[in-house]
């Protein structure tokens, strides 16, 4: 059996299979060939194969007549045959794998999934793997209901609350279970079924297998006791020994009958594949497409297959391979700080790496781990003689690391870029060769520039030149080949055809009269020191020559002026299309180009001096090299340009000087009136060309700068991710690094400490959550003050004493978590809580006080609401799941990050990563994960039995998600246990299937380890190390030398105990330290001399692994810094919150001489008496009230304790701290800034509008755009209150309906005490009145948000657009012609509205009605409905009445 055979590409129908499958996403009913019930048409199924050759021989004997059957009557024989088939079906052990269960579960939600232990147990008992099959009930058991007419579609299938649950309702004469297709029989497909209580849907019973048939009835019939019965069975058998052979005969007869039957189920004989049952999108999501299966089966690293897919047919020649190594080295070398003389060693190292990647197909981790010697350049350096030590060494060895792991990934990417380069170059060469075969010509420019083109831009220049210069020949070539495109050819555009007409007319003689060709001019500009080609002047003036009969070419060029204009345009275009000229301009741009930023009219209004984009609003004259060192700045500039706030321009410095130099290269040196006239025409043509080239080059340089800056930011994110992955589990006191701790994790979430519950979870070292619960009062009492401990302190200390955790982890969503952290530290200190005992260096047992640590919660925040958390801990509250993730992060950060999959991009590694394409960011983060997972390695047996560990397998060298799943599947088929690394490629003698091919095995073998069991005879100690199997002999040789064994001892030990006997003896005798006495330099020299293998670094690895296999190489667990904790709890950074900044604060408590305030981010502080106002005689209570929002200036900010001091004095608030933009002279347009400020002041004076400030924590001085930007990162239902443009008696409330959908509510203020106060009555829409803002928020905005949630959580709601929803309805009604359907979807153009889309049958018109969300109800056709059930029933009633009205 090959690896391809293991891929579940086919799914066999059960003998009782129906011929329809229903796709819930699209509504399609897929038809299969109609077959005969009870017969399986797929004859070549593996589940029907026999176990051994004896069974096959017996089958042949039966078929050939050696075993004579009883001569039964035909009816009796047919009856017995049916009984055997029924018995075989009932005894078959049918299993579906996880992927099939996931897919089928979308159609049959009630289908139960067997546990992993059940699957493994049945595999072991069954003796051979069974075919995974899809099973449905009998077709005759399914009820086919007649479709209702339109008049009947609103029958009361949705009953009152007092009615029976819909899932239990059946008609009196209905006995069969309801089919899946009937679920959507009409608009009312049982909208409200009872989904609770664990009750199984009747449809699920169609999927389940019947119980196994017992043979106990034989004993009763015989009347014999058990012993006699067993003796009888041994002597005479059970009567079923040859059922398998008879079954084969019956099946062959059945197959033959089907084939002869013209109406037979040929589709079943061919077999039904998964792609016939499920949608392509579902298969693609589960990685089960044909392409995915091909990747699984191909013996090549998965990441290589995917990356090289566009170039899989491209084969590089030996010369191109050498060219690639030089090309890549030239790109990498400038980034290195090597001293002179390292170019050649770097080129050799790159060439070797390419050989490993391309020829040997080794991935980056393998090269870095096992070919490290080729990444290092060692050389002998002479040592200055020491007179005092005449015998000292003459040379010393110095080693320089040429390439690191990031460089290897870059080489991998550059290899793909070079392949694209070669592919385009080959296409151009092919086109040129085809042109030459058509007409004998030679183009020196093309032949010179094509080999020297080393970038895609330069190749594009050559291609543009070819299509411009030979447009007519390309047309002829296309005609000859009967195609509009050949190779890289394309149809010439209208402009090129215009120039082609000029080239073929007499006017082109005037172009030649310019005295120098475009290529010669470009050569002059390109070669400053080369031979200059001089310009020759004609004997006539340009206008005179243009008027001559030799130039004028009617009808297109009838006058001299027309001819001269056409000639100048042609000459300018030839300059533009010259590859050499483009190279000159491009080089000049990169050397002298500058970036400048200009604000737009929109930016003038929006980008004020507090806006994050202000730092480049007037930025000028930024060198490209300087900007490349600030990639985040340039990407923000481009984002601001996308938003229409600025315009980013790239221009050439000293442009006029550069242009004058070009003039000198194109002008003639003659002095005459004719020469002056021609030079004027040449300059005009050059100006026309430079205008085009300037725009072209500026755009190209800008795109290249963007790509380079994106790559740099992505690299920064990769480095930051590696830092987070490079953490070993938290190290318990007294344990070695890498030991998994037992963790007690607590969190108060976003709740206030002391008032809301604190959730906790206890997680064992094996990851099991054994206990969880809640605390409320954890305040420690103070005996000196006479206060008692909180109610839960005793329970907490009892928990710690009982469980003995190694560490207590704390985290949360607010600054109150800091209070919880301090309180836990106080409890540990006062109650002397200690961790588990351990032995110190002297062998004495001791224990240390528990450490309380604040845990990075970026993974936990994603985990608590994830589907994975719900599956793993279905009964836990979200905050408890959050605590579980905190504990697991302490136990192994890498596994937690790996479990996120593609959600990893949701974590912020750098503030600028939001400007990156997600695929580019994901690619860099994946390389970081691959590097670290392979550094740590994976216990393959643990991964086979633990899905949490299995998440690491896709990142193993050579594997990927597809090959990892295949690996686990084969391991389970082989019994669920891997004994040696060699077993992974298969073992025919032990009947073990190959999980990976030889090439993939070479990549992954050393990174998948197997724990060494000394009691297992076949166990190899080296399988538990980082040593690759190709180096096992070196390891055994080193072990033998360390034990000082001679050849005879080695041979005797090996013959007696196997190949691993020497290493086993080294470990058994505890002699590992002896390998330190070996002189590895001599080993390395011999290997390089005799076998041409550089193994110095590999030998060091073997020595380390023999002493401590798979030693933990990650750094110690990193505790969060003060700055990181500050950002995690507040969401602020040093750039967003700093001393001197003016911020809104809410007053918590107001005294006579102090005010306690709180910021929105949770930081609390005090306003001292001297900073309240300039009138110290006035009490603070007279000026301020509780819960008032005011502007305050931060005087002092303690980032560790999360407290601050503020000032409310007017002069302080009016003078906030502004960060200075330190720019060199000429880099900031001060004059434009001054003009803009004056202009804005004039506009403000004209408008005379006063900025309102409302005393409410949700009030923000925002406009519409700022409100939407602020709410963009908030959740649905969040809101801001802001000033209204309608005047001082209006307010605006903006709330987030859904992603990118915001509703703006106009609030009319009545009964206002003054112009600046809020109204006593707030009116919305002319009919909703509220007494204050809080009432409006709760009873209006939050009430509507609740209705939106109810709508979007309803089963009839579609997440897509109206077009997608209508497409779903059309597809469904096409598959179900006599049925009707309806669905809801959001109306993005009208926030607060939804579409109710419906289609009353296949040929009915698609219709939609608007549903408006109002407080406490839904409004449809001016009718109010309190909930979704009432809305659905109301819609059906309205539609029925409308239809009845049309009939009458």
PDB file of N, CA, C and O in Angstrom, residues 471-501:
ATOM      1  N   UNK A 471       7.018  45.982 -33.030  1.00  0.00           N
ATOM      2  CA  UNK A 471       5.574  45.771 -32.931  1.00  0.00           C
ATOM      3  C   UNK A 471       5.019  45.097 -34.178  1.00  0.00           C
ATOM      4  O   UNK A 471       4.194  44.173 -34.096  1.00  0.00           O
ATOM      5  N   UNK A 472       5.446  45.511 -35.351  1.00  0.00           N
ATOM      6  CA  UNK A 472       4.911  44.919 -36.582  1.00  0.00           C
ATOM      7  C   UNK A 472       5.341  43.466 -36.725  1.00  0.00           C
ATOM      8  O   UNK A 472       4.558  42.616 -37.182  1.00  0.00           O
ATOM      9  N   UNK A 473       6.584  43.165 -36.363  1.00  0.00           N
ATOM     10  CA  UNK A 473       7.042  41.773 -36.446  1.00  0.00           C
ATOM     11  C   UNK A 473       6.252  40.879 -35.483  1.00  0.00           C
ATOM     12  O   UNK A 473       5.971  39.722 -35.794  1.00  0.00           O
ATOM     13  N   UNK A 474       5.924  41.413 -34.310  1.00  0.00           N
ATOM     14  CA  UNK A 474       5.143  40.627 -33.346  1.00  0.00           C
ATOM     15  C   UNK A 474       3.747  40.344 -33.882  1.00  0.00           C
ATOM     16  O   UNK A 474       3.191  39.266 -33.651  1.00  0.00           O
ATOM     17  N   UNK A 475       3.187  41.306 -34.601  1.00  0.00           N
ATOM     18  CA  UNK A 475       1.869  41.072 -35.205  1.00  0.00           C
ATOM     19  C   UNK A 475       1.967  39.969 -36.246  1.00  0.00           C
ATOM     20  O   UNK A 475       1.110  39.066 -36.319  1.00  0.00           O
ATOM     21  N   UNK A 476       3.002  40.014 -37.049  1.00  0.00           N
ATOM     22  CA  UNK A 476       3.193  38.962 -38.055  1.00  0.00           C
ATOM     23  C   UNK A 476       3.406  37.605 -37.391  1.00  0.00           C
ATOM     24  O   UNK A 476       2.885  36.580 -37.860  1.00  0.00           O
ATOM     25  N   UNK A 477       4.172  37.594 -36.295  1.00  0.00           N
ATOM     26  CA  UNK A 477       4.423  36.337 -35.585  1.00  0.00           C
ATOM     27  C   UNK A 477       3.132  35.767 -35.019  1.00  0.00           C
ATOM     28  O   UNK A 477       2.888  34.561 -35.078  1.00  0.00           O
ATOM     29  N   UNK A 478       2.297  36.647 -34.496  1.00  0.00           N
ATOM     30  CA  UNK A 478       1.014  36.197 -33.952  1.00  0.00           C
ATOM     31  C   UNK A 478       0.136  35.632 -35.061  1.00  0.00           C
ATOM     32  O   UNK A 478      -0.569  34.635 -34.862  1.00  0.00           O
ATOM     33  N   UNK A 479       0.173  36.257 -36.204  1.00  0.00           N
ATOM     34  CA  UNK A 479      -0.632  35.750 -37.318  1.00  0.00           C
ATOM     35  C   UNK A 479      -0.130  34.395 -37.776  1.00  0.00           C
ATOM     36  O   UNK A 479      -0.918  33.501 -38.096  1.00  0.00           O
ATOM     37  N   UNK A 480       1.194  34.232 -37.817  1.00  0.00           N
ATOM     38  CA  UNK A 480       1.757  32.951 -38.240  1.00  0.00           C
ATOM     39  C   UNK A 480       1.347  31.844 -37.280  1.00  0.00           C
ATOM     40  O   UNK A 480       1.025  30.721 -37.678  1.00  0.00           O
ATOM     41  N   UNK A 481       1.345  32.144 -36.021  1.00  0.00           N
ATOM     42  CA  UNK A 481       1.005  31.137 -35.012  1.00  0.00           C
ATOM     43  C   UNK A 481      -0.483  31.098 -34.708  1.00  0.00           C
ATOM     44  O   UNK A 481      -0.905  30.417 -33.783  1.00  0.00           O
ATOM     45  N   UNK A 482      -1.259  31.859 -35.464  1.00  0.00           N
ATOM     46  CA  UNK A 482      -2.730  31.861 -35.290  1.00  0.00           C
ATOM     47  C   UNK A 482      -3.116  32.148 -33.861  1.00  0.00           C
ATOM     48  O   UNK A 482      -4.013  31.528 -33.305  1.00  0.00           O
ATOM     49  N   UNK A 483      -2.421  33.112 -33.245  1.00  0.00           N
ATOM     50  CA  UNK A 483      -2.716  33.463 -31.854  1.00  0.00           C
ATOM     51  C   UNK A 483      -2.366  34.920 -31.653  1.00  0.00           C
ATOM     52  O   UNK A 483      -1.460  35.450 -32.281  1.00  0.00           O
ATOM     53  N   UNK A 484      -3.077  35.569 -30.793  1.00  0.00           N
ATOM     54  CA  UNK A 484      -2.802  36.979 -30.510  1.00  0.00           C
ATOM     55  C   UNK A 484      -1.624  37.154 -29.587  1.00  0.00           C
ATOM     56  O   UNK A 484      -1.080  38.244 -29.467  1.00  0.00           O
ATOM     57  N   UNK A 485      -1.234  36.095 -28.875  1.00  0.00           N
ATOM     58  CA  UNK A 485      -0.088  36.180 -27.981  1.00  0.00           C
ATOM     59  C   UNK A 485       0.761  34.955 -28.165  1.00  0.00           C
ATOM     60  O   UNK A 485       0.265  33.850 -28.334  1.00  0.00           O
ATOM     61  N   UNK A 486       2.058  35.145 -28.157  1.00  0.00           N
ATOM     62  CA  UNK A 486       3.001  34.039 -28.248  1.00  0.00           C
ATOM     63  C   UNK A 486       4.054  34.265 -27.183  1.00  0.00           C
ATOM     64  O   UNK A 486       4.702  35.307 -27.168  1.00  0.00           O
ATOM     65  N   UNK A 487       4.248  33.286 -26.317  1.00  0.00           N
ATOM     66  CA  UNK A 487       5.240  33.453 -25.241  1.00  0.00           C
ATOM     67  C   UNK A 487       4.866  34.634 -24.384  1.00  0.00           C
ATOM     68  O   UNK A 487       3.796  34.680 -23.808  1.00  0.00           O
ATOM     69  N   UNK A 488       5.753  35.610 -24.322  1.00  0.00           N
ATOM     70  CA  UNK A 488       5.496  36.802 -23.519  1.00  0.00           C
ATOM     71  C   UNK A 488       4.853  37.903 -24.340  1.00  0.00           C
ATOM     72  O   UNK A 488       4.778  39.036 -23.902  1.00  0.00           O
ATOM     73  N   UNK A 489       4.397  37.591 -25.594  1.00  0.00           N
ATOM     74  CA  UNK A 489       3.893  38.627 -26.480  1.00  0.00           C
ATOM     75  C   UNK A 489       2.534  39.097 -26.030  1.00  0.00           C
ATOM     76  O   UNK A 489       1.769  38.398 -25.391  1.00  0.00           O
ATOM     77  N   UNK A 490       2.226  40.311 -26.412  1.00  0.00           N
ATOM     78  CA  UNK A 490       0.918  40.871 -26.151  1.00  0.00           C
ATOM     79  C   UNK A 490       0.531  41.743 -27.334  1.00  0.00           C
ATOM     80  O   UNK A 490       1.379  42.178 -28.098  1.00  0.00           O
ATOM     81  N   UNK A 491      -0.728  42.022 -27.467  1.00  0.00           N
ATOM     82  CA  UNK A 491      -1.198  42.830 -28.602  1.00  0.00           C
ATOM     83  C   UNK A 491      -0.744  44.267 -28.421  1.00  0.00           C
ATOM     84  O   UNK A 491      -1.010  44.873 -27.382  1.00  0.00           O
ATOM     85  N   UNK A 492      -0.053  44.849 -29.397  1.00  0.00           N
ATOM     86  CA  UNK A 492       0.403  46.230 -29.257  1.00  0.00           C
ATOM     87  C   UNK A 492      -0.769  47.175 -29.080  1.00  0.00           C
ATOM     88  O   UNK A 492      -1.820  47.014 -29.696  1.00  0.00           O
ATOM     89  N   UNK A 493      -0.579  48.187 -28.229  1.00  0.00           N
ATOM     90  CA  UNK A 493      -1.625  49.159 -27.990  1.00  0.00           C
ATOM     91  C   UNK A 493      -1.719  50.168 -29.117  1.00  0.00           C
ATOM     92  O   UNK A 493      -0.916  50.195 -30.057  1.00  0.00           O
ATOM     93  N   UNK A 494      -2.729  51.052 -29.008  1.00  0.00           N
ATOM     94  CA  UNK A 494      -2.965  52.035 -30.070  1.00  0.00           C
ATOM     95  C   UNK A 494      -1.788  52.995 -30.201  1.00  0.00           C
ATOM     96  O   UNK A 494      -1.410  53.383 -31.310  1.00  0.00           O
ATOM     97  N   UNK A 495      -1.190  53.392 -29.067  1.00  0.00           N
ATOM     98  CA  UNK A 495      -0.074  54.328 -29.127  1.00  0.00           C
ATOM     99  C   UNK A 495       1.122  53.708 -29.839  1.00  0.00           C
ATOM    100  O   UNK A 495       1.815  54.367 -30.620  1.00  0.00           O
ATOM    101  N   UNK A 496       1.379  52.411 -29.571  1.00  0.00           N
ATOM    102  CA  UNK A 496       2.506  51.754 -30.237  1.00  0.00           C
ATOM    103  C   UNK A 496       2.252  51.620 -31.729  1.00  0.00           C
ATOM    104  O   UNK A 496       3.176  51.710 -32.548  1.00  0.00           O
ATOM    105  N   UNK A 497       1.014  51.404 -32.113  1.00  0.00           N
ATOM    106  CA  UNK A 497       0.707  51.349 -33.534  1.00  0.00           C
ATOM    107  C   UNK A 497       0.892  52.706 -34.191  1.00  0.00           C
ATOM    108  O   UNK A 497       1.303  52.802 -35.355  1.00  0.00           O
ATOM    109  N   UNK A 498       0.622  53.779 -33.457  1.00  0.00           N
ATOM    110  CA  UNK A 498       0.881  55.112 -33.983  1.00  0.00           C
ATOM    111  C   UNK A 498       2.363  55.296 -34.270  1.00  0.00           C
ATOM    112  O   UNK A 498       2.755  55.778 -35.343  1.00  0.00           O
ATOM    113  N   UNK A 499       3.204  54.916 -33.313  1.00  0.00           N
ATOM    114  CA  UNK A 499       4.647  55.051 -33.516  1.00  0.00           C
ATOM    115  C   UNK A 499       5.137  54.103 -34.617  1.00  0.00           C
ATOM    116  O   UNK A 499       6.094  54.403 -35.323  1.00  0.00           O
ATOM    117  N   UNK A 500       4.474  52.960 -34.758  1.00  0.00           N
ATOM    118  CA  UNK A 500       4.860  52.040 -35.823  1.00  0.00           C
ATOM    119  C   UNK A 500       4.558  52.653 -37.191  1.00  0.00           C
ATOM    120  O   UNK A 500       5.319  52.462 -38.152  1.00  0.00           O
ATOM    121  N   UNK A 501       3.451  53.403 -37.285  1.00  0.00           N
ATOM    122  CA  UNK A 501       3.147  54.088 -38.548  1.00  0.00           C
ATOM    123  C   UNK A 501       4.203  55.139 -38.863  1.00  0.00           C
ATOM    124  O   UNK A 501       4.594  55.319 -40.014  1.00  0.00           O
TER     125      UNK A 501
END
